[in-house]
Amino acid sequence: MFEVKKMESYDIIIIGAGPGGLTAGIYAGRQGTKNLIIDRDLAGGIGREVPAMENYPGFESISGLELIEKIKAQAIKNCELHEMEEVTEIIKTDEEYRFTVKTTKDSYKSKSIILATGSSHRPLNAKGEEDFKGKGVSYCATCDGFFFAGRDIIIVGGGNSALQEALYLKNLGANVTVVHRREEFKAQKHLQNQIKQAEIPTILNATVEEIKGEMLVESVILKDTQTGELSEIPVNGVFISVGYIPHTELAEQLNVNLDESGHIIIDKHQKTNVEYVYAVGDVCIGLKQWVVACGEGAVAATSAFEDLQNQ
């Protein structure tokens, strides 16, 4: 007869190994609980793509990849980490270990869950965008910027990430123009000032209607949002930075409440409406910043520990 494999059991399972998830693992481990972090990719997710941060305490400037490796090294001293393992289902039960977490590799039991599932790049949904992915359309300046040195490119977006990536691409030697659909950027003032100092051209009140080319990107059609006028400009690349889509599939399985924008609703203790389910980082409502995600990770792990102690 075959022996049935017993599922490994944990006090806290953290799903997602971005800055929030890893910090939750650090705090959970120091509390003495048995914990596991699971991520479908490498630790850090899209945070690995950030070219440079100048607002993370303790570092005048640091890349997302460098910072995530530092946090990961600290986390694995305190918590078990499984990378490249996707959680496919979470089943709630009435047992002591009230959650069964199924992945592409195994199944586990846990008394509590911290959702740190993050987000993915929001597409423009412009004509030709899908056709030219990897052929001139990119969502990651640090991944693909090197290939566009000396070439004409646009970056679409008006937030912090868009302007940070524009500066990074300019530094690589690309001829960058920033295209934004509104009259003003949403990015922090110091980034707007850096764009001016770097003499990076901007096109405001414009949307990308179509991305054109033969084998590779050759031009884009822009639409003036005030007049409706269309214009075509030659470019070799289109970098897209227009926000993120939160990953809430697992939250929805657990009937966790979302707000109108699709983000998880949490209280000041990072608790969701489902008992023993917490959430942190970009998947939640609130400010999308690394320092915030780390703080939320600390709060969620502490809340989970206290709730387990009081159950």
Tab-separated table of N, CA and C in Angstrom, residues 119-281:
chain	number	residue	atom	x	y	z
A	119	SER	N	0.563	43.039	-7.914
A	119	SER	CA	-0.157	43.511	-9.091
A	119	SER	C	0.689	43.278	-10.333
A	120	SER	N	0.093	43.525	-11.479
A	120	SER	CA	0.819	43.412	-12.750
A	120	SER	C	0.612	44.691	-13.557
A	121	HIS	N	1.438	44.889	-14.568
A	121	HIS	CA	1.369	46.104	-15.375
A	121	HIS	C	0.015	46.223	-16.080
A	122	ARG	N	-0.548	47.408	-16.017
A	122	ARG	CA	-1.802	47.670	-16.718
A	122	ARG	C	-1.497	47.970	-18.191
A	123	PRO	N	-2.166	47.297	-19.112
A	123	PRO	CA	-1.922	47.577	-20.529
A	123	PRO	C	-2.602	48.862	-20.976
A	124	LEU	N	-2.154	49.399	-22.092
A	124	LEU	CA	-2.814	50.556	-22.687
A	124	LEU	C	-4.107	50.165	-23.389
A	125	ASN	N	-4.128	48.932	-23.889
A	125	ASN	CA	-5.224	48.461	-24.746
A	125	ASN	C	-5.293	49.267	-26.043
A	126	ALA	N	-4.116	49.679	-26.519
A	126	ALA	CA	-4.038	50.381	-27.797
A	126	ALA	C	-3.929	49.361	-28.932
A	127	LYS	N	-4.403	49.731	-30.089
A	127	LYS	CA	-4.296	48.874	-31.262
A	127	LYS	C	-2.818	48.600	-31.561
A	128	GLY	N	-2.459	47.347	-31.752
A	128	GLY	CA	-1.084	46.975	-32.063
A	128	GLY	C	-0.230	46.672	-30.846
A	129	GLU	N	-0.718	47.000	-29.651
A	129	GLU	CA	0.084	46.785	-28.434
A	129	GLU	C	0.442	45.317	-28.255
A	130	GLU	N	-0.543	44.470	-28.381
A	130	GLU	CA	-0.318	43.030	-28.185
A	130	GLU	C	0.603	42.476	-29.263
A	131	ASP	N	0.426	42.945	-30.490
A	131	ASP	CA	1.219	42.431	-31.626
A	131	ASP	C	2.704	42.738	-31.495
A	132	PHE	N	3.026	43.870	-30.838
A	132	PHE	CA	4.421	44.305	-30.787
A	132	PHE	C	5.076	44.109	-29.420
A	133	LYS	N	4.458	43.327	-28.553
A	133	LYS	CA	5.117	42.995	-27.292
A	133	LYS	C	6.422	42.260	-27.591
A	134	GLY	N	7.508	42.741	-27.007
A	134	GLY	CA	8.813	42.128	-27.272
A	134	GLY	C	9.400	42.525	-28.610
A	135	LYS	N	8.685	43.354	-29.355
A	135	LYS	CA	9.161	43.818	-30.661
A	135	LYS	C	9.193	45.343	-30.701
A	136	GLY	N	9.359	45.920	-29.519
A	136	GLY	CA	9.381	47.367	-29.402
A	136	GLY	C	8.455	47.879	-28.319
A	137	VAL	N	7.492	47.054	-27.896
A	137	VAL	CA	6.615	47.407	-26.781
A	137	VAL	C	7.141	46.723	-25.525
A	138	SER	N	7.326	47.510	-24.462
A	138	SER	CA	7.876	46.970	-23.223
A	138	SER	C	7.187	47.616	-22.027
A	139	TYR	N	7.203	46.888	-20.908
A	139	TYR	CA	6.661	47.389	-19.644
A	139	TYR	C	7.765	47.493	-18.584
A	140	CYS	N	9.011	47.297	-19.013
A	140	CYS	CA	10.118	47.234	-18.055
A	140	CYS	C	11.369	47.904	-18.619
A	141	ALA	N	11.655	49.113	-18.124
A	141	ALA	CA	12.824	49.846	-18.607
A	141	ALA	C	14.127	49.151	-18.252
A	142	THR	N	14.203	48.593	-17.035
A	142	THR	CA	15.450	47.946	-16.618
A	142	THR	C	15.687	46.651	-17.381
A	143	CYS	N	14.604	46.011	-17.837
A	143	CYS	CA	14.747	44.762	-18.597
A	143	CYS	C	15.199	45.029	-20.027
A	144	ASP	N	14.602	46.030	-20.659
A	144	ASP	CA	14.756	46.199	-22.104
A	144	ASP	C	15.411	47.504	-22.536
A	145	GLY	N	15.639	48.415	-21.600
A	145	GLY	CA	16.148	49.734	-21.966
A	145	GLY	C	17.470	49.709	-22.695
A	146	PHE	N	18.328	48.767	-22.348
A	146	PHE	CA	19.665	48.667	-22.951
A	146	PHE	C	19.594	48.564	-24.473
A	147	PHE	N	18.549	47.927	-24.980
A	147	PHE	CA	18.440	47.705	-26.421
A	147	PHE	C	18.059	48.969	-27.198
A	148	PHE	N	17.717	50.044	-26.470
A	148	PHE	CA	17.211	51.235	-27.144
A	148	PHE	C	18.148	52.434	-27.022
A	149	ALA	N	19.391	52.187	-26.652
A	149	ALA	CA	20.382	53.270	-26.607
A	149	ALA	C	20.511	53.897	-27.993
A	150	GLY	N	20.403	55.225	-28.054
A	150	GLY	CA	20.526	55.929	-29.322
A	150	GLY	C	19.294	55.888	-30.193
A	151	ARG	N	18.212	55.308	-29.690
A	151	ARG	CA	16.992	55.175	-30.492
A	151	ARG	C	15.880	56.053	-29.936
A	152	ASP	N	14.896	56.312	-30.778
A	152	ASP	CA	13.773	57.169	-30.400
A	152	ASP	C	12.674	56.330	-29.762
A	153	ILE	N	12.306	56.694	-28.523
A	153	ILE	CA	11.272	55.943	-27.824
A	153	ILE	C	10.339	56.901	-27.090
A	154	ILE	N	9.165	56.408	-26.766
A	154	ILE	CA	8.277	57.148	-25.875
A	154	ILE	C	8.012	56.287	-24.645
A	155	ILE	N	7.768	56.974	-23.524
A	155	ILE	CA	7.265	56.273	-22.353
A	155	ILE	C	5.908	56.882	-22.039
A	156	VAL	N	4.923	56.024	-21.856
A	156	VAL	CA	3.542	56.469	-21.681
A	156	VAL	C	3.178	56.390	-20.204
A	157	GLY	N	2.781	57.526	-19.624
A	157	GLY	CA	2.395	57.549	-18.220
A	157	GLY	C	2.791	58.863	-17.582
A	158	GLY	N	2.204	59.141	-16.409
A	158	GLY	CA	2.490	60.402	-15.755
A	158	GLY	C	2.756	60.289	-14.279
A	159	GLY	N	2.902	59.056	-13.771
A	159	GLY	CA	3.165	58.847	-12.352
A	159	GLY	C	4.645	58.747	-12.045
A	160	ASN	N	4.951	58.422	-10.791
A	160	ASN	CA	6.349	58.304	-10.367
A	160	ASN	C	7.122	57.291	-11.203
A	161	SER	N	6.519	56.115	-11.406
A	161	SER	CA	7.215	55.044	-12.137
A	161	SER	C	7.563	55.480	-13.555
A	162	ALA	N	6.626	56.140	-14.224
A	162	ALA	CA	6.856	56.562	-15.607
A	162	ALA	C	8.031	57.534	-15.695
A	163	LEU	N	8.064	58.523	-14.794
A	163	LEU	CA	9.139	59.512	-14.862
A	163	LEU	C	10.475	58.933	-14.403
A	164	GLN	N	10.444	58.018	-13.427
A	164	GLN	CA	11.678	57.344	-13.015
A	164	GLN	C	12.262	56.563	-14.188
A	165	GLU	N	11.400	55.869	-14.915
A	165	GLU	CA	11.878	55.065	-16.035
A	165	GLU	C	12.342	55.951	-17.190
A	166	ALA	N	11.693	57.087	-17.384
A	166	ALA	CA	12.130	58.017	-18.424
A	166	ALA	C	13.551	58.501	-18.145
A	167	LEU	N	13.818	58.841	-16.894
A	167	LEU	CA	15.164	59.291	-16.499
A	167	LEU	C	16.184	58.170	-16.683
A	168	TYR	N	15.780	56.961	-16.341
A	168	TYR	CA	16.669	55.808	-16.478
A	168	TYR	C	17.007	55.573	-17.961
A	169	LEU	N	15.994	55.622	-18.812
A	169	LEU	CA	16.193	55.389	-20.243
A	169	LEU	C	17.041	56.485	-20.869
A	170	LYS	N	16.831	57.709	-20.427
A	170	LYS	CA	17.656	58.829	-20.899
A	170	LYS	C	19.116	58.587	-20.521
A	171	ASN	N	19.349	58.113	-19.311
A	171	ASN	CA	20.703	57.848	-18.844
A	171	ASN	C	21.378	56.740	-19.649
A	172	LEU	N	20.563	55.817	-20.184
A	172	LEU	CA	21.102	54.749	-21.029
A	172	LEU	C	21.439	55.238	-22.438
A	173	GLY	N	21.013	56.454	-22.745
A	173	GLY	CA	21.320	57.012	-24.059
A	173	GLY	C	20.175	56.986	-25.037
A	174	ALA	N	18.983	56.617	-24.573
A	174	ALA	CA	17.815	56.614	-25.452
A	174	ALA	C	17.282	58.037	-25.623
A	175	ASN	N	16.673	58.291	-26.766
A	175	ASN	CA	16.030	59.583	-27.025
A	175	ASN	C	14.575	59.468	-26.575
A	176	VAL	N	14.313	59.897	-25.344
A	176	VAL	CA	13.032	59.628	-24.684
A	176	VAL	C	12.099	60.830	-24.780
A	177	THR	N	10.826	60.524	-25.038
A	177	THR	CA	9.756	61.512	-24.919
A	177	THR	C	8.679	60.911	-24.027
A	178	VAL	N	8.170	61.701	-23.085
A	178	VAL	CA	7.114	61.229	-22.194
A	178	VAL	C	5.764	61.672	-22.751
A	179	VAL	N	4.860	60.713	-22.872
A	179	VAL	CA	3.501	60.993	-23.348
A	179	VAL	C	2.534	60.745	-22.194
A	180	HIS	N	1.704	61.759	-21.894
A	180	HIS	CA	0.758	61.639	-20.775
A	180	HIS	C	-0.611	62.163	-21.206
A	181	ARG	N	-1.645	61.485	-20.787
A	181	ARG	CA	-2.994	61.820	-21.262
A	181	ARG	C	-3.570	63.073	-20.605
A	182	ARG	N	-2.985	63.516	-19.511
A	182	ARG	CA	-3.515	64.680	-18.795
A	182	ARG	C	-2.642	65.923	-19.018
A	183	GLU	N	-3.116	67.041	-18.460
A	183	GLU	CA	-2.398	68.303	-18.635
A	183	GLU	C	-1.213	68.427	-17.688
A	184	GLU	N	-1.264	67.671	-16.571
A	184	GLU	CA	-0.185	67.708	-15.586
A	184	GLU	C	0.194	66.292	-15.176
A	185	PHE	N	1.451	66.109	-14.768
A	185	PHE	CA	1.901	64.814	-14.267
A	185	PHE	C	1.386	64.592	-12.852
A	186	LYS	N	1.196	63.327	-12.499
A	186	LYS	CA	0.826	62.958	-11.127
A	186	LYS	C	2.060	62.720	-10.264
A	187	ALA	N	3.205	62.609	-10.891
A	187	ALA	CA	4.439	62.243	-10.192
A	187	ALA	C	4.856	63.327	-9.195
A	188	GLN	N	5.706	62.926	-8.255
A	188	GLN	CA	6.223	63.854	-7.260
A	188	GLN	C	6.986	64.993	-7.947
A	189	LYS	N	6.947	66.145	-7.290
A	189	LYS	CA	7.504	67.361	-7.895
A	189	LYS	C	8.985	67.219	-8.219
A	190	HIS	N	9.735	66.541	-7.354
A	190	HIS	CA	11.182	66.452	-7.609
A	190	HIS	C	11.470	65.643	-8.870
A	191	LEU	N	10.610	64.663	-9.180
A	191	LEU	CA	10.781	63.899	-10.420
A	191	LEU	C	10.435	64.757	-11.634
A	192	GLN	N	9.394	65.574	-11.502
A	192	GLN	CA	9.054	66.486	-12.593
A	192	GLN	C	10.197	67.466	-12.845
A	193	ASN	N	10.815	67.925	-11.770
A	193	ASN	CA	11.948	68.846	-11.919
A	193	ASN	C	13.133	68.163	-12.596
A	194	GLN	N	13.354	66.887	-12.250
A	194	GLN	CA	14.456	66.147	-12.874
A	194	GLN	C	14.216	65.945	-14.374
A	195	ILE	N	12.962	65.740	-14.753
A	195	ILE	CA	12.616	65.598	-16.173
A	195	ILE	C	12.958	66.891	-16.920
A	196	LYS	N	12.639	68.027	-16.317
A	196	LYS	CA	12.954	69.319	-16.926
A	196	LYS	C	14.457	69.529	-17.015
A	197	GLN	N	15.164	69.204	-15.929
A	197	GLN	CA	16.617	69.400	-15.912
A	197	GLN	C	17.315	68.513	-16.945
A	198	ALA	N	16.751	67.306	-17.146
A	198	ALA	CA	17.332	66.384	-18.135
A	198	ALA	C	16.912	66.727	-19.556
A	199	GLU	N	16.047	67.756	-19.680
A	199	GLU	CA	15.547	68.218	-20.984
A	199	GLU	C	14.898	67.086	-21.770
A	200	ILE	N	14.086	66.308	-21.064
A	200	ILE	CA	13.319	65.231	-21.701
A	200	ILE	C	12.022	65.834	-22.235
A	201	PRO	N	11.762	65.729	-23.537
A	201	PRO	CA	10.544	66.297	-24.109
A	201	PRO	C	9.291	65.600	-23.564
A	202	THR	N	8.204	66.357	-23.462
A	202	THR	CA	6.940	65.800	-22.998
A	202	THR	C	5.826	66.164	-23.969
A	203	ILE	N	4.894	65.248	-24.117
A	203	ILE	CA	3.679	65.503	-24.896
A	203	ILE	C	2.507	65.259	-23.956
A	204	LEU	N	1.824	66.328	-23.576
A	204	LEU	CA	0.708	66.230	-22.639
A	204	LEU	C	-0.616	66.241	-23.391
A	205	ASN	N	-1.677	65.860	-22.678
A	205	ASN	CA	-3.014	65.795	-23.278
A	205	ASN	C	-3.020	64.932	-24.544
A	206	ALA	N	-2.393	63.765	-24.437
A	206	ALA	CA	-2.323	62.882	-25.604
A	206	ALA	C	-2.419	61.419	-25.176
A	207	THR	N	-3.102	60.633	-25.965
A	207	THR	CA	-3.186	59.190	-25.747
A	207	THR	C	-2.625	58.459	-26.962
A	208	VAL	N	-2.118	57.253	-26.718
A	208	VAL	CA	-1.626	56.409	-27.810
A	208	VAL	C	-2.805	55.605	-28.350
A	209	GLU	N	-3.171	55.873	-29.582
A	209	GLU	CA	-4.310	55.194	-30.198
A	209	GLU	C	-3.881	53.922	-30.917
A	210	GLU	N	-2.672	53.945	-31.495
A	210	GLU	CA	-2.217	52.784	-32.267
A	210	GLU	C	-0.702	52.737	-32.294
A	211	ILE	N	-0.178	51.515	-32.264
A	211	ILE	CA	1.262	51.269	-32.400
A	211	ILE	C	1.460	50.545	-33.725
A	212	LYS	N	2.311	51.109	-34.580
A	212	LYS	CA	2.414	50.597	-35.955
A	212	LYS	C	3.838	50.136	-36.284
A	213	GLY	N	3.928	49.314	-37.322
A	213	GLY	CA	5.215	48.844	-37.793
A	213	GLY	C	5.055	47.625	-38.674
A	214	GLU	N	6.173	47.132	-39.170
A	214	GLU	CA	6.182	45.881	-39.925
A	214	GLU	C	6.570	44.758	-38.964
A	215	MET	N	7.844	44.450	-38.869
A	215	MET	CA	8.324	43.431	-37.935
A	215	MET	C	8.516	44.007	-36.533
A	216	LEU	N	8.935	45.296	-36.482
A	216	LEU	CA	9.189	45.982	-35.213
A	216	LEU	C	8.403	47.286	-35.186
A	217	VAL	N	8.323	47.902	-34.006
A	217	VAL	CA	7.630	49.183	-33.874
A	217	VAL	C	8.338	50.245	-34.725
A	218	GLU	N	7.531	50.990	-35.471
A	218	GLU	CA	8.084	52.049	-36.317
A	218	GLU	C	7.452	53.413	-36.045
A	219	SER	N	6.226	53.419	-35.502
A	219	SER	CA	5.565	54.694	-35.233
A	219	SER	C	4.379	54.491	-34.298
A	220	VAL	N	3.870	55.601	-33.774
A	220	VAL	CA	2.641	55.559	-32.977
A	220	VAL	C	1.698	56.652	-33.466
A	221	ILE	N	0.409	56.378	-33.342
A	221	ILE	CA	-0.621	57.369	-33.613
A	221	ILE	C	-1.069	57.955	-32.280
A	222	LEU	N	-0.922	59.261	-32.130
A	222	LEU	CA	-1.345	59.953	-30.916
A	222	LEU	C	-2.630	60.719	-31.171
A	223	LYS	N	-3.456	60.774	-30.131
A	223	LYS	CA	-4.708	61.538	-30.222
A	223	LYS	C	-4.675	62.652	-29.186
A	224	ASP	N	-4.898	63.875	-29.641
A	224	ASP	CA	-4.982	65.013	-28.733
A	224	ASP	C	-6.303	64.917	-27.965
A	225	THR	N	-6.221	64.845	-26.638
A	225	THR	CA	-7.437	64.628	-25.840
A	225	THR	C	-8.337	65.863	-25.792
A	226	GLN	N	-7.811	67.010	-26.209
A	226	GLN	CA	-8.616	68.235	-26.187
A	226	GLN	C	-9.270	68.522	-27.534
A	227	THR	N	-8.535	68.252	-28.614
A	227	THR	CA	-9.077	68.564	-29.946
A	227	THR	C	-9.530	67.329	-30.711
A	228	GLY	N	-9.043	66.142	-30.292
A	228	GLY	CA	-9.365	64.921	-31.023
A	228	GLY	C	-8.494	64.708	-32.245
A	229	GLU	N	-7.551	65.621	-32.493
A	229	GLU	CA	-6.684	65.532	-33.670
A	229	GLU	C	-5.714	64.367	-33.534
A	230	LEU	N	-5.501	63.645	-34.649
A	230	LEU	CA	-4.572	62.516	-34.690
A	230	LEU	C	-3.258	62.949	-35.329
A	231	SER	N	-2.160	62.421	-34.814
A	231	SER	CA	-0.850	62.684	-35.405
A	231	SER	C	-0.010	61.418	-35.309
A	232	GLU	N	0.906	61.236	-36.226
A	232	GLU	CA	1.782	60.065	-36.241
A	232	GLU	C	3.217	60.515	-36.036
A	233	ILE	N	3.905	59.861	-35.085
A	233	ILE	CA	5.313	60.193	-34.859
A	233	ILE	C	6.146	58.907	-34.967
A	234	PRO	N	7.323	59.003	-35.574
A	234	PRO	CA	8.177	57.823	-35.696
A	234	PRO	C	8.854	57.491	-34.369
A	235	VAL	N	8.817	56.243	-33.955
A	235	VAL	CA	9.506	55.772	-32.746
A	235	VAL	C	9.973	54.344	-32.962
A	236	ASN	N	11.000	53.963	-32.221
A	236	ASN	CA	11.502	52.584	-32.263
A	236	ASN	C	10.995	51.739	-31.108
A	237	GLY	N	10.488	52.430	-30.067
A	237	GLY	CA	10.032	51.680	-28.894
A	237	GLY	C	8.963	52.426	-28.131
A	238	VAL	N	8.096	51.639	-27.457
A	238	VAL	CA	7.039	52.195	-26.624
A	238	VAL	C	7.121	51.522	-25.259
A	239	PHE	N	7.455	52.304	-24.236
A	239	PHE	CA	7.499	51.789	-22.864
A	239	PHE	C	6.229	52.255	-22.153
A	240	ILE	N	5.527	51.317	-21.551
A	240	ILE	CA	4.205	51.601	-20.988
A	240	ILE	C	4.266	51.539	-19.463
A	241	SER	N	3.840	52.624	-18.813
A	241	SER	CA	3.836	52.706	-17.355
A	241	SER	C	2.601	53.489	-16.920
A	242	VAL	N	1.445	52.813	-16.997
A	242	VAL	CA	0.161	53.488	-16.749
A	242	VAL	C	-0.589	52.857	-15.575
A	243	GLY	N	0.145	52.300	-14.635
A	243	GLY	CA	-0.509	51.747	-13.457
A	243	GLY	C	-0.488	50.230	-13.427
A	244	TYR	N	-1.216	49.678	-12.462
A	244	TYR	CA	-1.140	48.251	-12.184
A	244	TYR	C	-2.521	47.659	-11.914
A	245	ILE	N	-2.645	46.366	-12.179
A	245	ILE	CA	-3.879	45.631	-11.914
A	245	ILE	C	-3.631	44.716	-10.712
A	246	PRO	N	-4.393	44.875	-9.620
A	246	PRO	CA	-4.166	44.031	-8.439
A	246	PRO	C	-4.545	42.578	-8.690
A	247	HIS	N	-3.747	41.653	-8.133
A	247	HIS	CA	-4.013	40.221	-8.275
A	247	HIS	C	-4.905	39.753	-7.121
A	248	THR	N	-6.183	39.642	-7.393
A	248	THR	CA	-7.150	39.342	-6.325
A	248	THR	C	-7.872	38.011	-6.519
A	249	GLU	N	-7.367	37.178	-7.418
A	249	GLU	CA	-8.065	35.918	-7.701
A	249	GLU	C	-8.222	35.060	-6.447
A	250	LEU	N	-7.165	34.959	-5.654
A	250	LEU	CA	-7.228	34.140	-4.434
A	250	LEU	C	-8.117	34.798	-3.386
A	251	ALA	N	-8.074	36.113	-3.319
A	251	ALA	CA	-8.947	36.839	-2.394
A	251	ALA	C	-10.409	36.578	-2.733
A	252	GLU	N	-10.714	36.557	-4.004
A	252	GLU	CA	-12.094	36.314	-4.430
A	252	GLU	C	-12.537	34.892	-4.091
A	253	GLN	N	-11.607	33.942	-4.174
A	253	GLN	CA	-11.937	32.559	-3.771
A	253	GLN	C	-12.392	32.513	-2.316
A	254	LEU	N	-11.802	33.365	-1.490
A	254	LEU	CA	-12.096	33.372	-0.053
A	254	LEU	C	-13.228	34.333	0.310
A	255	ASN	N	-13.844	34.947	-0.712
A	255	ASN	CA	-14.921	35.930	-0.499
A	255	ASN	C	-14.452	37.152	0.286
A	256	VAL	N	-13.210	37.549	0.039
A	256	VAL	CA	-12.677	38.769	0.637
A	256	VAL	C	-13.289	39.975	-0.082
A	257	ASN	N	-13.666	40.995	0.671
A	257	ASN	CA	-14.287	42.182	0.092
A	257	ASN	C	-13.269	43.042	-0.654
A	258	LEU	N	-13.688	43.514	-1.843
A	258	LEU	CA	-12.874	44.410	-2.656
A	258	LEU	C	-13.585	45.757	-2.788
A	259	ASP	N	-12.797	46.811	-3.045
A	259	ASP	CA	-13.429	48.104	-3.298
A	259	ASP	C	-13.772	48.232	-4.775
A	260	GLU	N	-14.289	49.387	-5.178
A	260	GLU	CA	-14.749	49.561	-6.563
A	260	GLU	C	-13.622	49.496	-7.577
A	261	SER	N	-12.393	49.742	-7.137
A	261	SER	CA	-11.244	49.664	-8.055
A	261	SER	C	-10.650	48.266	-8.121
A	262	GLY	N	-11.205	47.333	-7.345
A	262	GLY	CA	-10.730	45.952	-7.377
A	262	GLY	C	-9.643	45.636	-6.379
A	263	HIS	N	-9.371	46.537	-5.427
A	263	HIS	CA	-8.359	46.296	-4.399
A	263	HIS	C	-8.996	45.732	-3.131
A	264	ILE	N	-8.204	44.982	-2.361
A	264	ILE	CA	-8.691	44.384	-1.116
A	264	ILE	C	-8.892	45.483	-0.060
A	265	ILE	N	-10.033	45.403	0.600
A	265	ILE	CA	-10.336	46.340	1.681
A	265	ILE	C	-9.768	45.775	2.986
A	266	ILE	N	-8.971	46.579	3.683
A	266	ILE	CA	-8.369	46.146	4.952
A	266	ILE	C	-8.599	47.222	6.017
A	267	ASP	N	-8.493	46.811	7.298
A	267	ASP	CA	-8.565	47.794	8.373
A	267	ASP	C	-7.148	48.170	8.792
A	268	LYS	N	-7.010	48.913	9.872
A	268	LYS	CA	-5.686	49.388	10.280
A	268	LYS	C	-4.781	48.268	10.783
A	269	HIS	N	-5.352	47.102	11.002
A	269	HIS	CA	-4.569	45.933	11.409
A	269	HIS	C	-4.274	45.011	10.226
A	270	GLN	N	-4.572	45.471	9.027
A	270	GLN	CA	-4.402	44.703	7.775
A	270	GLN	C	-5.346	43.502	7.705
A	271	LYS	N	-6.407	43.526	8.467
A	271	LYS	CA	-7.390	42.436	8.445
A	271	LYS	C	-8.404	42.664	7.330
A	272	THR	N	-8.800	41.578	6.682
A	272	THR	CA	-9.893	41.630	5.717
A	272	THR	C	-11.190	41.292	6.448
A	273	ASN	N	-12.273	41.180	5.700
A	273	ASN	CA	-13.550	40.802	6.306
A	273	ASN	C	-13.602	39.322	6.673
A	274	VAL	N	-12.638	38.527	6.177
A	274	VAL	CA	-12.600	37.088	6.461
A	274	VAL	C	-11.630	36.846	7.620
A	275	GLU	N	-12.092	36.177	8.650
A	275	GLU	CA	-11.290	35.954	9.842
A	275	GLU	C	-10.017	35.177	9.513
A	276	TYR	N	-8.895	35.638	10.066
A	276	TYR	CA	-7.569	35.044	9.890
A	276	TYR	C	-7.025	35.190	8.460
A	277	VAL	N	-7.588	36.130	7.702
A	277	VAL	CA	-7.049	36.472	6.380
A	277	VAL	C	-6.671	37.953	6.402
A	278	TYR	N	-5.418	38.244	6.072
A	278	TYR	CA	-4.868	39.589	6.105
A	278	TYR	C	-4.329	39.904	4.699
A	279	ALA	N	-4.089	41.167	4.426
A	279	ALA	CA	-3.580	41.537	3.104
A	279	ALA	C	-2.633	42.728	3.231
A	280	VAL	N	-1.622	42.760	2.349
A	280	VAL	CA	-0.617	43.827	2.381
A	280	VAL	C	-0.182	44.188	0.965
A	281	GLY	N	0.341	45.399	0.818
A	281	GLY	CA	0.982	45.797	-0.428
A	281	GLY	C	0.035	46.278	-1.506
